[in-house]
Tab-separated table of C-alpha atoms in Angstrom:
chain	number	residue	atom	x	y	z
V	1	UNK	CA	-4.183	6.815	1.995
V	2	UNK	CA	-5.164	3.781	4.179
V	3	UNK	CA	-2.253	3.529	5.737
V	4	UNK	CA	-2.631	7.312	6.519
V	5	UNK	CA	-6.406	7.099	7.654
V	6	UNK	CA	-5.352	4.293	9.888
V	7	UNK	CA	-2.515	6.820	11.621
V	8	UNK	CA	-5.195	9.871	11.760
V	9	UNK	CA	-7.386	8.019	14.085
V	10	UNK	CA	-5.033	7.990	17.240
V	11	UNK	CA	-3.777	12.116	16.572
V	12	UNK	CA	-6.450	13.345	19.070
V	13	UNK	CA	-3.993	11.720	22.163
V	14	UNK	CA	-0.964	13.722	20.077
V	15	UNK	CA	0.357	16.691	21.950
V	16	UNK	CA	0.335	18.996	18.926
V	17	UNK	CA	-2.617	17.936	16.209
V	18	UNK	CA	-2.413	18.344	12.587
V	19	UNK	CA	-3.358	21.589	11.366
V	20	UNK	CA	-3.034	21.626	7.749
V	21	UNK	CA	-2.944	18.650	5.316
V	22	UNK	CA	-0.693	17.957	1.904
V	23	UNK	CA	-1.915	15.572	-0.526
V	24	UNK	CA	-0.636	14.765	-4.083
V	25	UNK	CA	-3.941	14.334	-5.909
V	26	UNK	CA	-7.496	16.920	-5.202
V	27	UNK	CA	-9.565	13.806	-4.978
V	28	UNK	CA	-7.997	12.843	-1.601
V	29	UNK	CA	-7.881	16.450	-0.586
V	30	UNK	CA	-11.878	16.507	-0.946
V	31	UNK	CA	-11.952	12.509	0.986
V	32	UNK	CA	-10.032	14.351	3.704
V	33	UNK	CA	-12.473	16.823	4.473
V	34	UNK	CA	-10.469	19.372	5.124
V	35	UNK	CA	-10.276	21.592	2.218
V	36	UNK	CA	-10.154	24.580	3.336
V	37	UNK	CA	-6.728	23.529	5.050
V	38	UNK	CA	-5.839	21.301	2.444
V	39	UNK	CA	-2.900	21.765	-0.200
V	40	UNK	CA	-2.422	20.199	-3.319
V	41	UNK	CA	0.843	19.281	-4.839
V	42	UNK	CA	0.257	17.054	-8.016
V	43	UNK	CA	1.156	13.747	-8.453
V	44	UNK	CA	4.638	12.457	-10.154
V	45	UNK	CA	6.753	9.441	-10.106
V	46	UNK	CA	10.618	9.262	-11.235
V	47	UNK	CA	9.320	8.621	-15.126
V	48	UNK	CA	8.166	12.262	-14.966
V	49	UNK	CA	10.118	15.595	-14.782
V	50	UNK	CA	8.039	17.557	-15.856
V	51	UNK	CA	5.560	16.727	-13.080
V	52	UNK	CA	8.334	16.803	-10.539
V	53	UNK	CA	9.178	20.526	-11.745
V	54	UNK	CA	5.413	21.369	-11.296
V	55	UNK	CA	5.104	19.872	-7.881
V	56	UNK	CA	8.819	21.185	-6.454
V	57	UNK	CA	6.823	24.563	-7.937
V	58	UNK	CA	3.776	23.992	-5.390
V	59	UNK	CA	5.857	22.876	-2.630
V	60	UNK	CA	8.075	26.329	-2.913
V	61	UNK	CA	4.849	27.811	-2.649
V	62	UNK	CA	3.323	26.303	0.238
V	63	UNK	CA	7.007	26.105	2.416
V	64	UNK	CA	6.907	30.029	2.045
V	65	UNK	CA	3.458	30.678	2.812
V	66	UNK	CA	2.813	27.988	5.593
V	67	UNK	CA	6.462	27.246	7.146
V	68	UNK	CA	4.850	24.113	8.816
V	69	UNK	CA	7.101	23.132	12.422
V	70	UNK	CA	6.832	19.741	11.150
V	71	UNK	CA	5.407	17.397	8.682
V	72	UNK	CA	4.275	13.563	9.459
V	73	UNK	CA	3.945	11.747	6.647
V	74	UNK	CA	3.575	8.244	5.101
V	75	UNK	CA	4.762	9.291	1.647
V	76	UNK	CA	5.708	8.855	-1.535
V	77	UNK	CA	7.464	11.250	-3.703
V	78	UNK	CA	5.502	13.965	-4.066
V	79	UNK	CA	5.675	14.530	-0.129
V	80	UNK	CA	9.271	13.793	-0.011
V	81	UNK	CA	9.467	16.543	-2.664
V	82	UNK	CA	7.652	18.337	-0.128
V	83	UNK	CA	9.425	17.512	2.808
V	84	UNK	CA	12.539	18.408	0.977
V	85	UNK	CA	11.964	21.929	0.456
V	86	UNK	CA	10.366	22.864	3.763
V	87	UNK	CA	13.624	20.960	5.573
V	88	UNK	CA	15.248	24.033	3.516
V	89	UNK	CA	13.146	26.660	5.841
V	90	UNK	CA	13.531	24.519	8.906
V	91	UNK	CA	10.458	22.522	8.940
V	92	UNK	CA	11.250	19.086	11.045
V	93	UNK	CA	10.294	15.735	9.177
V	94	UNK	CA	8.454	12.430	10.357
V	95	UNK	CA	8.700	10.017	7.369
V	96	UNK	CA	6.656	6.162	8.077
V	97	UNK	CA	8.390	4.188	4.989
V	98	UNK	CA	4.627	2.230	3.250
V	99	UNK	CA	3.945	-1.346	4.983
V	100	UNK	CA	4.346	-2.533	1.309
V	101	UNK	CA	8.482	-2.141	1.175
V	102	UNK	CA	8.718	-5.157	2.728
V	103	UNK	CA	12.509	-6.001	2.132
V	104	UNK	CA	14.000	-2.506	1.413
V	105	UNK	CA	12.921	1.814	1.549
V	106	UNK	CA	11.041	2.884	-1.118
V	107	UNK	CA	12.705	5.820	-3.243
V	108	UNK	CA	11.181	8.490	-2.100
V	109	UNK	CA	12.410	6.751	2.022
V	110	UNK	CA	15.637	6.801	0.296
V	111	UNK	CA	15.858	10.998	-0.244
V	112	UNK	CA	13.724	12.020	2.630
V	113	UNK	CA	15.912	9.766	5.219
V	114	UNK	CA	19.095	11.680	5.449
V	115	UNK	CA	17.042	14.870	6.733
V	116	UNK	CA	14.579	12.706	8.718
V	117	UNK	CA	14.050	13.790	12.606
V	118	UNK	CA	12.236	10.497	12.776
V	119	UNK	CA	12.309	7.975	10.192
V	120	UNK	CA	9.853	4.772	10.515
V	121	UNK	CA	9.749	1.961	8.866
V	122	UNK	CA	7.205	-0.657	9.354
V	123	UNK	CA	9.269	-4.335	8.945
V	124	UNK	CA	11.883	-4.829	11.563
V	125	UNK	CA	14.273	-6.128	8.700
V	126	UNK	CA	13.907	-2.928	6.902
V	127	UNK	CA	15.052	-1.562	10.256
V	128	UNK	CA	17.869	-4.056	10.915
V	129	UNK	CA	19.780	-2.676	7.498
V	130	UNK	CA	19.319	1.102	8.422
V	131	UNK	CA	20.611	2.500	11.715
V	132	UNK	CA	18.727	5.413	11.495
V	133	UNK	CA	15.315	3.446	10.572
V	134	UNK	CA	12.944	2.636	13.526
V	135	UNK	CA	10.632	-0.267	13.212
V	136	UNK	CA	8.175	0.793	16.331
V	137	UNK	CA	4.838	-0.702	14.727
V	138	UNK	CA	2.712	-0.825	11.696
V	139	UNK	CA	-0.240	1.258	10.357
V	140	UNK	CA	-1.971	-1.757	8.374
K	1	UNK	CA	-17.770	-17.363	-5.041
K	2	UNK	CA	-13.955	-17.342	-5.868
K	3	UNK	CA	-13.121	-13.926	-6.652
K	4	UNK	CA	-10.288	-13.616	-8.414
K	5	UNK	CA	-8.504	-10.374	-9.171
K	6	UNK	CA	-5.243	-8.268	-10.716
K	7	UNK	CA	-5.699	-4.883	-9.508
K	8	UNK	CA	-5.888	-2.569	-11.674
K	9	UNK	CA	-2.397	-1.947	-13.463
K	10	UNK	CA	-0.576	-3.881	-15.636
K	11	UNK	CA	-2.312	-7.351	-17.385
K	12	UNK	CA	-1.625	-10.452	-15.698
K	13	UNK	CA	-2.963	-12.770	-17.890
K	14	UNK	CA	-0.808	-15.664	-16.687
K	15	UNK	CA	-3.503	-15.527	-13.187
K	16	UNK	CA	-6.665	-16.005	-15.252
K	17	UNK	CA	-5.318	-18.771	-17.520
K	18	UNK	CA	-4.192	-20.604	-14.387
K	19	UNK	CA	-7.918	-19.884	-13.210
K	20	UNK	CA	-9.599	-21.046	-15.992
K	21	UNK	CA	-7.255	-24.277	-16.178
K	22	UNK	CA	-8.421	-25.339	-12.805
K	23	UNK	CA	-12.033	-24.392	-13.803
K	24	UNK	CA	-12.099	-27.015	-16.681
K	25	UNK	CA	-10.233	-29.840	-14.816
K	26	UNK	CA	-12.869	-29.732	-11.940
K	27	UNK	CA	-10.477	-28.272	-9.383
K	28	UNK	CA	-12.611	-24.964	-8.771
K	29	UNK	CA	-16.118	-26.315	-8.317
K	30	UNK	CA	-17.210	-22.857	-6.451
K	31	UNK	CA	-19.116	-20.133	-8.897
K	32	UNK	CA	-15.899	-17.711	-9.847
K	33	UNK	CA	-15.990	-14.069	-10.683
K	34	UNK	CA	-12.966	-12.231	-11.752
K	35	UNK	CA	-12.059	-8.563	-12.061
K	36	UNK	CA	-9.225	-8.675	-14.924
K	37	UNK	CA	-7.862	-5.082	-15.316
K	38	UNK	CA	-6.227	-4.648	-18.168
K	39	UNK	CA	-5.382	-8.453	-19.328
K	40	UNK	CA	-5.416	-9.332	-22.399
K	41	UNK	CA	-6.702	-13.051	-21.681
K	42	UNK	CA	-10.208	-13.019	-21.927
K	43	UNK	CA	-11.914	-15.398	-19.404
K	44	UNK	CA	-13.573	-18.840	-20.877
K	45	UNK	CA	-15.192	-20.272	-17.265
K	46	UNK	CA	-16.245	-17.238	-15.515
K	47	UNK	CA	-18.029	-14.228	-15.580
K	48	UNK	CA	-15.670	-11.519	-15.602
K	49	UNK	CA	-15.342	-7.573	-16.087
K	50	UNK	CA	-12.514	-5.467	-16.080
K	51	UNK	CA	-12.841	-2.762	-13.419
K	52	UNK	CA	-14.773	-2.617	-10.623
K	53	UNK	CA	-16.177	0.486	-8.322
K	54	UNK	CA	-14.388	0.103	-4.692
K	55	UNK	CA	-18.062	-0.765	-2.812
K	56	UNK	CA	-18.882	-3.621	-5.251
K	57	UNK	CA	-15.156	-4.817	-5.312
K	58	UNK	CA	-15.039	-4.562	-1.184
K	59	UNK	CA	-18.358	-6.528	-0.933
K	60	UNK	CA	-16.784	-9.391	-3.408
K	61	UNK	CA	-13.711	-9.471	-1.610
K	62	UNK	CA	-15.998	-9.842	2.029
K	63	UNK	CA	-18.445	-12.308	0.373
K	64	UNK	CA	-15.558	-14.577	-1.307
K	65	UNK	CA	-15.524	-17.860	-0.057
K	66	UNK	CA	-11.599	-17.797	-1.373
K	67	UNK	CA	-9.627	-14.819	-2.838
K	68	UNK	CA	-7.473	-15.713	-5.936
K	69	UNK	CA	-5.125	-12.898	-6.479
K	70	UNK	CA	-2.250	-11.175	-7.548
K	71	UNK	CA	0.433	-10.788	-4.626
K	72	UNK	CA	-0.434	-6.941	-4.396
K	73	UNK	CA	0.111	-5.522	-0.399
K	74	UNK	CA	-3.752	-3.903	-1.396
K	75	UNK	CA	-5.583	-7.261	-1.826
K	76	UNK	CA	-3.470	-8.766	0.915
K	77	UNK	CA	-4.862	-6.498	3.533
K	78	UNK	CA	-8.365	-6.134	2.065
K	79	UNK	CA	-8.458	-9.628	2.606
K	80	UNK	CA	-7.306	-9.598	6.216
K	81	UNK	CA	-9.848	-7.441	7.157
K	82	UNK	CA	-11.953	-9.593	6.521
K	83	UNK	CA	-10.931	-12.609	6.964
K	84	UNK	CA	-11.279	-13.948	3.559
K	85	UNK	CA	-8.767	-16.447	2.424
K	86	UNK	CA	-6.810	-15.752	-0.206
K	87	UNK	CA	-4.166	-17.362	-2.363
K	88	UNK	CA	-1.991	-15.340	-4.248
K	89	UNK	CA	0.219	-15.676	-7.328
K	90	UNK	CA	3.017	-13.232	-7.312
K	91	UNK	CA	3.518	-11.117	-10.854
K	92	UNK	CA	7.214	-11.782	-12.091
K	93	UNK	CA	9.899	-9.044	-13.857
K	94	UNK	CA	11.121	-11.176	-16.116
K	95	UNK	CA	7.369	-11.826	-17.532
K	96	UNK	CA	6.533	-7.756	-17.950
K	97	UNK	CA	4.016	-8.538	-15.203
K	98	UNK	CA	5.580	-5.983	-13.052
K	99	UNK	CA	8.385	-3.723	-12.855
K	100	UNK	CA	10.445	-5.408	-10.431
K	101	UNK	CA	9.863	-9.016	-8.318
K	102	UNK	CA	8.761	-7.267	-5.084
K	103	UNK	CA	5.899	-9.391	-5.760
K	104	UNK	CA	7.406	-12.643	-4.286
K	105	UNK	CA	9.027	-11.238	-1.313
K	106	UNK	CA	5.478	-9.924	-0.511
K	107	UNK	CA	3.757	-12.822	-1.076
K	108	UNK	CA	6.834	-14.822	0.730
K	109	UNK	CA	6.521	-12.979	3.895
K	110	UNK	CA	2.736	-12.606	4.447
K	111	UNK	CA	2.915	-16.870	3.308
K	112	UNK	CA	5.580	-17.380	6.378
K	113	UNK	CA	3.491	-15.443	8.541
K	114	UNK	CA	0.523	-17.726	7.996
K	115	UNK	CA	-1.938	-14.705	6.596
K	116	UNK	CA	-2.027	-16.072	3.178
K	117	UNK	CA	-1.395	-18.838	0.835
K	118	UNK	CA	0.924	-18.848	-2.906
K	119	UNK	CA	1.356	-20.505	-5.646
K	120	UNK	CA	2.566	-21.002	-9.306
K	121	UNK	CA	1.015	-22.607	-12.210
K	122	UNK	CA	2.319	-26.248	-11.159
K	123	UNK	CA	1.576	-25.634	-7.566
K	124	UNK	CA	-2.090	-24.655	-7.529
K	125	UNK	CA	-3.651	-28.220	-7.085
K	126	UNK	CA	-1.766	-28.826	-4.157
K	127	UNK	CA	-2.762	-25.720	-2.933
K	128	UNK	CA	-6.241	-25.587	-3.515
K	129	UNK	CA	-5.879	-28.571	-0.965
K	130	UNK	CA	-3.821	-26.825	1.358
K	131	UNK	CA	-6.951	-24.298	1.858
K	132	UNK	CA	-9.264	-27.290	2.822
K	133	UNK	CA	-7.106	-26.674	6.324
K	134	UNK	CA	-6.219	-23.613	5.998
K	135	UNK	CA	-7.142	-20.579	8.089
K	136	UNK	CA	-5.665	-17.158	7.802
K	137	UNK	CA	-3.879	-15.698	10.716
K	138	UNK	CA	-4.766	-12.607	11.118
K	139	UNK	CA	-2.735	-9.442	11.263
K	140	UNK	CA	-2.727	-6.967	14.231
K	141	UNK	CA	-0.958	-4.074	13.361
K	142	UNK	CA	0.150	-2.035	15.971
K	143	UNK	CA	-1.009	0.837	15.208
K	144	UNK	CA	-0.594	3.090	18.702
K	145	UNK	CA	3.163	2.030	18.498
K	146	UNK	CA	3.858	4.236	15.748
K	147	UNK	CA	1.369	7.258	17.064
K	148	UNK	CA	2.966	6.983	20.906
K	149	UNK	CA	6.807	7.029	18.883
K	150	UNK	CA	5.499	10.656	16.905
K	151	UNK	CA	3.343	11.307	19.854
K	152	UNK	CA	6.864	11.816	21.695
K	153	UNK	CA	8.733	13.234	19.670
K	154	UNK	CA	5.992	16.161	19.217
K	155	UNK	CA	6.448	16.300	23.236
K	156	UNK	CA	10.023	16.875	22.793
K	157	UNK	CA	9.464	19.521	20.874
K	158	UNK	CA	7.064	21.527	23.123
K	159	UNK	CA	7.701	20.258	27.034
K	160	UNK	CA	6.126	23.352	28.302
K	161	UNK	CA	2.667	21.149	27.024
């Protein structure tokens, strides 16, 4: 979430500011603020199906009620299940691989970057090994 | 105070050993606390505890005269902020300290970019000397440069704005 918090601070000079926020676990939901506006997905890793099912569930759900224009966000996999789905209704994605892959794209980078509109990463080596990959700055 | 720490997933045991080595031969003269997470090495020269709540473990980390650590991207910044230095010891694979050796590209970078120091068992003397001269670069991210690259492609997706 730092690396999030750090990005939040400069949205007021954005043309379009967020409107509704996804997070993986309700704790961070309730540090945003925001609840009202606020969906949770669950969190999961690759060790854990079942909690992929149940977020892929809660993503279906909030693609078809909320059909966001587009989604900027710093990961990890529950998001890119997220981002996934809602590419499947038309949503556009901004994916910022973490400052911590310092030599290569985290998983999650990996799936989410072929349906990318903009896909940053924050090392410009990470960005020399993937044409599509921009390295334009870091959050921390 | 040396504050030495593991975050808060798998033991590192190897860290605290190396900790409490340099403890008994006189090397660490300094008062040393250390948050130890789940290790299963039990501390002999320091006060220790296992977790920590984030206010109490940001004011150690700001107070710290040095920062002995894993080589986790979470310390590493905490300790850039504020200006603390910090030495790290990166958690190896092939130990079960860590899933994968991430660990030492991490610590290898932030080391070549003068923002923190490492070491290994057999290289800790010489670099508890090393910090005698040593001062942390510090890190400015630039932060707008990824907001102005989103900030424009939002514009190109509403130019009647």
């Amino acid at each position: 979430m730092t690396e999030l918090y750090s990005l939040m601070e400069t949205v007021d000079s954005w043309p379009i500011e967020p409107s509704l926020f996804v997070t993986s676990r309700q704790i961070w939901a309730t540090e945003l603020g925001q609840l009202d506006r606020t969906y949770v997905v669950g969190e999961c890793d690759r060790n854990k199906p079942l909690h992929i099912i149940a977020t892929f569930i809660r993503s279906v759900i909030f693609a078809i009620k909320e059909r966001p224009d587009v989604i900027v966000t710093t990961g990890s996999l529950p998001i890119a299940i997220v981002c996934l789905v809602c590419k499947l209704f038309g949503t556009k994605i901004v994916w910022i691989d973490s400052v911590a892959q310092i030599d290569e794209l985290s998983l999650s980078g990996k799936l989410v970057k072929k349906i990318a509109s903009v896909f940053i990463v924050q090392w410009p080596e990470v960005a020399a090994k993937h044409p599509k990959a921009e390295y334009v700055g870091e959050l921390l | 105070m040396i504050f030495v720490t593991s975050g808060s997933m798998l033991p590192f045991d190897r860290l605290f050993r190396s900790v409490d080595s340099a403890v008994e031969s006189g090397l660490l003269t300094e008062p040393v606390f250390a948050q130890i997470g789940e290790s299963r090495y039990l501390p002999q020269r320091c006060e220790y505890v296992r977790f920590l709540d984030k206010s109490v473990f940001d004011d150690r980390v700001k107070n710290a005269s040095l920062i002995i650590a894993h080589a986790g991207i979470g310390i590493i910044m905490a300790a850039l902020k504020t200006n603390t230095p910090l030495l790290v010891m990166p958690r190896l694979a092939r130990l079960g300290e860590h899933v994968n050796d991430h660990q030492e590209s991490t610590a290898a970078k932030f080391e070549s970019l003068g923002h923190i120091l490492s070491f290994t068992e057999d290289t800790l003397p010489q670099r508890l000397k090393d910090l005698e001269t040593f001062s942390p670069r510090p890190r400015n991210p630039n932060v707008q440069g990824v907001s102005n690259r989103i900030a424009d492609y939002l514009e190109s997706l509403n130019p009647s704005r």
